[in-house]
């Protein structure tokens, strides 16, 4: 009797991996996984998603795995394996294509299992700091470092709107994403007295200026799709007692932002709720988030620019969600691959950190709408540990994050 089809596909995958070991790095190099790959092994573009659920892969492909793991993904393809039935898909972008969801951009060969939940394909900026750095290092002959930098450059990262006149940038990013059939991820970061005078000081000079800024942001969105994270740290900071912040005014401004942005079709709005280590009891955020309009948002965001594990954020978020009537949430997984630093200033350019789960909406958890790279990996948290000012590109730190990534 012939072996079951699933076993034959698994054997084929193992054979391909063996082939990879004997093949020149030129063939396999440069491969961060595409959207159909798992969040597990990514080294040299070989992604064998033999996992059984959220433990090994949260990418979009059913592939070789038994759960949500990806398949074999050369990483240079379009990563458009988003739906359909599991199968062998010869991708458009690489020498070996990938084994992932059968409805990808290549010629899918279905194997007759249940359809896989489609992923949202987030827009990848081709001119990000990581992309420019990878290109520079290739020109300089630093090929190995460039390949590591591709692990960041090939992933969708949020665009932070942190200065005046946001409309043009919002419009440009959402238009570029729409042209590719993708979704932009944006951060509204202009609340008065943001960061309470610390590393990321700035923002609007008055409540009136902030409302006008939000109006302009919303006009830039138009009817194009976007995920918008509203004001990282704003609620948690007000609870912590920043003496520059009048909580009632801040919550009113946040509620205005939520309501105005939610009026834009195809926009999903997530109000920031800090992280699981800042206010360990999530019930402290219930009243403030409610006053800030979370009931009218699509949900809340956790771990933005922080390093708490997905497991910690999931537990924290689930408890907070229960107290908010079942609100959904998103998690920033950009730099939490090794969890939080245990030393001092654990939030500011901590050493030894790593990239986390790649951006995806296929999370395996009903309350978690997406894992996102909200903080752009490689951009400094501030002038600590030798870093440049907050938000500036820091290639050596980016390289460390990519080098420490698991797989």
Short mmCIF file of C-alpha atoms in Angstrom, two decimals, residues 104-346:
data_model
loop_
_atom_site.label_atom_id
_atom_site.label_comp_id
_atom_site.label_asym_id
_atom_site.label_seq_id
_atom_site.Cartn_x
_atom_site.Cartn_y
_atom_site.Cartn_z
CA UNK A 104 -0.40 31.29 -3.70
CA UNK A 105 1.04 33.11 -6.65
CA UNK A 106 2.48 29.96 -8.17
CA UNK A 107 0.82 26.81 -9.45
CA UNK A 108 -0.74 25.33 -6.33
CA UNK A 109 -1.43 21.62 -6.23
CA UNK A 110 -4.04 21.03 -3.55
CA UNK A 111 -3.91 17.95 -1.39
CA UNK A 112 -7.47 18.10 -0.16
CA UNK A 113 -7.23 19.30 3.41
CA UNK A 114 -9.36 22.02 5.01
CA UNK A 115 -8.83 25.63 3.85
CA UNK A 116 -6.36 27.75 5.77
CA UNK A 117 -7.46 31.10 7.21
CA UNK A 118 -6.15 33.80 4.85
CA UNK A 119 -3.53 36.18 6.15
CA UNK A 120 -3.52 39.94 5.69
CA UNK A 121 -0.53 40.85 3.58
CA UNK A 122 1.09 43.85 5.23
CA UNK A 123 3.05 46.31 3.11
CA UNK A 124 6.85 46.09 3.16
CA UNK A 125 8.70 49.37 2.63
CA UNK A 126 11.34 48.77 -0.08
CA UNK A 127 13.28 51.81 1.13
CA UNK A 128 13.42 51.06 4.86
CA UNK A 129 16.57 51.59 6.88
CA UNK A 130 17.15 47.85 6.86
CA UNK A 131 16.71 47.61 3.08
CA UNK A 132 19.17 50.43 2.46
CA UNK A 133 21.63 48.90 4.93
CA UNK A 134 21.46 45.49 3.27
CA UNK A 135 22.11 47.06 -0.13
CA UNK A 136 25.05 49.07 1.23
CA UNK A 137 26.64 46.01 2.82
CA UNK A 138 26.25 44.00 -0.38
CA UNK A 139 28.07 46.72 -2.31
CA UNK A 140 30.82 46.64 0.32
CA UNK A 141 31.14 42.86 0.10
CA UNK A 142 29.59 42.21 3.53
CA UNK A 143 27.32 39.53 2.08
CA UNK A 144 26.76 37.55 5.28
CA UNK A 145 25.71 40.69 7.17
CA UNK A 146 23.47 41.73 4.29
CA UNK A 147 21.73 38.36 4.42
CA UNK A 148 21.09 38.84 8.13
CA UNK A 149 19.73 42.33 7.48
CA UNK A 150 17.31 40.83 4.97
CA UNK A 151 15.56 39.25 7.94
CA UNK A 152 14.40 42.75 8.85
CA UNK A 153 14.16 44.30 5.38
CA UNK A 154 11.80 41.62 4.09
CA UNK A 155 9.25 42.14 6.87
CA UNK A 156 6.45 44.68 7.18
CA UNK A 157 7.17 47.39 9.73
CA UNK A 158 5.00 50.24 10.95
CA UNK A 159 5.41 53.79 9.75
CA UNK A 160 5.50 56.23 12.69
CA UNK A 161 3.84 59.59 12.15
CA UNK A 162 5.51 61.70 14.81
CA UNK A 163 5.76 65.17 13.31
CA UNK A 164 3.52 67.87 11.88
CA UNK A 165 1.60 67.58 8.61
CA UNK A 166 1.00 63.79 8.51
CA UNK A 167 -1.35 63.70 5.53
CA UNK A 168 1.22 63.39 2.73
CA UNK A 169 3.09 60.49 4.35
CA UNK A 170 -0.10 58.65 5.35
CA UNK A 171 -1.45 59.03 1.84
CA UNK A 172 1.82 57.90 0.23
CA UNK A 173 2.17 54.81 2.41
CA UNK A 174 -1.42 53.66 2.07
CA UNK A 175 -1.38 54.30 -1.68
CA UNK A 176 1.82 52.28 -2.12
CA UNK A 177 0.30 49.46 -0.09
CA UNK A 178 -2.97 49.52 -2.03
CA UNK A 179 -1.12 49.29 -5.35
CA UNK A 180 0.32 45.98 -4.19
CA UNK A 181 -2.92 44.75 -2.67
CA UNK A 182 -1.42 45.06 0.80
CA UNK A 183 -2.19 46.84 4.05
CA UNK A 184 -0.13 49.61 5.64
CA UNK A 185 0.60 49.67 9.38
CA UNK A 186 0.78 53.19 10.82
CA UNK A 187 1.40 54.72 14.24
CA UNK A 188 -0.19 57.99 15.36
CA UNK A 189 2.35 59.47 17.79
CA UNK A 190 1.73 63.17 18.32
CA UNK A 191 -0.21 63.50 21.57
CA UNK A 192 0.86 66.57 23.63
CA UNK A 193 3.65 65.79 26.13
CA UNK A 194 4.30 62.37 24.66
CA UNK A 195 7.01 60.45 26.52
CA UNK A 196 6.74 62.97 29.39
CA UNK A 197 9.85 64.87 28.32
CA UNK A 198 12.06 61.78 28.00
CA UNK A 199 13.88 60.33 24.95
CA UNK A 200 10.95 60.83 22.53
CA UNK A 201 9.76 64.20 23.77
CA UNK A 202 7.59 66.24 21.44
CA UNK A 203 4.08 66.15 20.02
CA UNK A 204 1.37 68.71 19.47
CA UNK A 205 1.60 71.97 21.40
CA UNK A 206 -2.09 72.07 22.29
CA UNK A 207 -5.29 70.05 22.28
CA UNK A 208 -6.56 72.04 19.30
CA UNK A 209 -3.41 71.35 17.30
CA UNK A 210 -3.69 67.64 18.08
CA UNK A 211 -7.30 67.40 16.88
CA UNK A 212 -6.33 69.16 13.65
CA UNK A 213 -3.42 66.75 13.25
CA UNK A 214 -5.70 63.73 13.68
CA UNK A 215 -8.14 65.19 11.14
CA UNK A 216 -5.30 65.50 8.65
CA UNK A 217 -4.12 61.95 9.39
CA UNK A 218 -7.62 60.65 8.73
CA UNK A 219 -7.92 62.50 5.42
CA UNK A 220 -4.64 60.90 4.34
CA UNK A 221 -6.09 57.45 4.96
CA UNK A 222 -8.96 57.94 2.54
CA UNK A 223 -10.69 54.63 1.85
CA UNK A 224 -7.47 52.64 1.69
CA UNK A 225 -6.84 49.92 4.23
CA UNK A 226 -4.60 50.45 7.23
CA UNK A 227 -3.94 49.25 10.76
CA UNK A 228 -3.42 52.30 12.99
CA UNK A 229 -1.85 52.10 16.45
CA UNK A 230 -3.00 55.12 18.45
CA UNK A 231 -0.46 56.86 20.69
CA UNK A 232 2.00 54.37 22.22
CA UNK A 233 2.39 54.82 25.98
CA UNK A 234 -0.23 57.57 26.24
CA UNK A 235 -2.67 55.76 28.54
CA UNK A 236 -0.11 53.84 30.59
CA UNK A 237 1.95 57.00 31.04
CA UNK A 238 -1.04 58.95 32.33
CA UNK A 239 -1.71 56.21 34.89
CA UNK A 240 1.95 56.30 35.94
CA UNK A 241 1.56 59.96 36.86
CA UNK A 242 3.46 62.13 34.38
CA UNK A 243 3.21 65.60 35.94
CA UNK A 244 2.94 67.24 32.50
CA UNK A 245 -0.23 65.34 31.61
CA UNK A 246 -3.78 66.26 32.56
CA UNK A 247 -5.39 62.79 32.38
CA UNK A 248 -8.91 64.00 31.59
CA UNK A 249 -7.67 66.06 28.63
CA UNK A 250 -5.46 63.25 27.38
CA UNK A 251 -8.24 60.66 27.48
CA UNK A 252 -10.55 63.07 25.66
CA UNK A 253 -7.96 63.58 22.92
CA UNK A 254 -7.42 59.85 22.57
CA UNK A 255 -11.16 59.30 22.31
CA UNK A 256 -11.30 61.96 19.60
CA UNK A 257 -8.51 60.18 17.71
CA UNK A 258 -10.24 56.80 17.94
CA UNK A 259 -13.59 58.17 16.79
CA UNK A 260 -12.14 60.20 13.92
CA UNK A 261 -9.94 57.41 12.57
CA UNK A 262 -12.71 54.82 12.86
CA UNK A 263 -14.79 56.91 10.46
CA UNK A 264 -12.40 55.97 7.66
CA UNK A 265 -13.52 52.81 5.82
CA UNK A 266 -11.11 49.88 5.87
CA UNK A 267 -9.14 51.34 8.80
CA UNK A 268 -8.60 49.24 11.91
CA UNK A 269 -7.80 51.22 15.05
CA UNK A 270 -5.95 49.89 18.11
CA UNK A 271 -5.51 52.06 21.20
CA UNK A 272 -2.19 51.48 22.92
CA UNK A 273 -2.36 49.82 26.36
CA UNK A 274 1.30 49.65 27.37
CA UNK A 275 2.85 46.31 28.24
CA UNK A 276 2.51 43.56 30.79
CA UNK A 277 5.46 44.74 32.90
CA UNK A 278 4.55 48.43 33.16
CA UNK A 279 1.26 48.01 35.02
CA UNK A 280 1.23 44.33 36.01
CA UNK A 281 -2.43 44.46 37.06
CA UNK A 282 -4.32 44.95 33.79
CA UNK A 283 -7.43 46.09 35.64
CA UNK A 284 -5.68 49.42 36.31
CA UNK A 285 -6.09 50.21 32.61
CA UNK A 286 -9.79 49.43 32.30
CA UNK A 287 -11.15 52.81 33.40
CA UNK A 288 -8.56 54.92 31.54
CA UNK A 289 -8.89 52.90 28.33
CA UNK A 290 -12.65 53.18 28.53
CA UNK A 291 -12.46 56.97 28.89
CA UNK A 292 -10.02 57.01 25.97
CA UNK A 293 -12.57 55.36 23.67
CA UNK A 294 -11.40 51.76 23.49
CA UNK A 295 -15.01 50.52 23.27
CA UNK A 296 -15.28 52.19 19.85
CA UNK A 297 -11.87 51.03 18.62
CA UNK A 298 -11.19 47.69 16.99
CA UNK A 299 -9.13 46.83 20.03
CA UNK A 300 -5.94 47.68 21.90
CA UNK A 301 -2.22 47.22 21.32
CA UNK A 302 0.34 45.67 23.65
CA UNK A 303 4.12 45.60 23.95
CA UNK A 304 4.80 48.46 21.53
CA UNK A 305 8.56 49.14 21.52
CA UNK A 306 8.98 46.67 24.38
CA UNK A 307 10.34 43.15 24.78
CA UNK A 308 7.77 41.16 26.75
CA UNK A 309 7.17 37.67 25.37
CA UNK A 310 4.17 36.80 23.25
CA UNK A 311 3.04 34.42 25.99
CA UNK A 312 3.14 37.16 28.65
CA UNK A 313 1.32 39.62 26.38
CA UNK A 314 -1.28 37.03 25.44
CA UNK A 315 -2.07 36.24 29.07
CA UNK A 316 -2.15 39.92 30.02
CA UNK A 317 -4.20 40.87 26.99
CA UNK A 318 -6.73 38.13 27.54
CA UNK A 319 -7.36 39.28 31.10
CA UNK A 320 -7.64 42.90 30.00
CA UNK A 321 -9.94 41.90 27.16
CA UNK A 322 -12.23 40.10 29.58
CA UNK A 323 -12.55 43.25 31.64
CA UNK A 324 -13.31 45.26 28.49
CA UNK A 325 -16.10 43.09 27.19
CA UNK A 326 -14.02 40.90 24.89
CA UNK A 327 -12.02 43.50 22.96
CA UNK A 328 -9.42 42.09 20.58
CA UNK A 329 -5.78 43.15 20.58
CA UNK A 330 -2.52 43.15 18.62
CA UNK A 331 0.98 42.44 19.91
CA UNK A 332 4.25 44.09 18.87
CA UNK A 333 6.56 41.12 18.32
CA UNK A 334 9.34 43.02 16.55
CA UNK A 335 12.10 42.58 19.15
CA UNK A 336 10.81 40.10 21.73
CA UNK A 337 12.42 36.93 20.42
CA UNK A 338 14.55 36.60 23.55
CA UNK A 339 12.08 38.21 25.92
CA UNK A 340 12.88 41.16 28.22
CA UNK A 341 16.28 42.17 29.54
CA UNK A 342 16.67 41.64 33.30
CA UNK A 343 19.12 44.47 33.97
CA UNK A 344 18.63 48.20 34.40
CA UNK A 345 16.84 50.31 31.78
CA UNK A 346 15.40 47.16 30.33
#
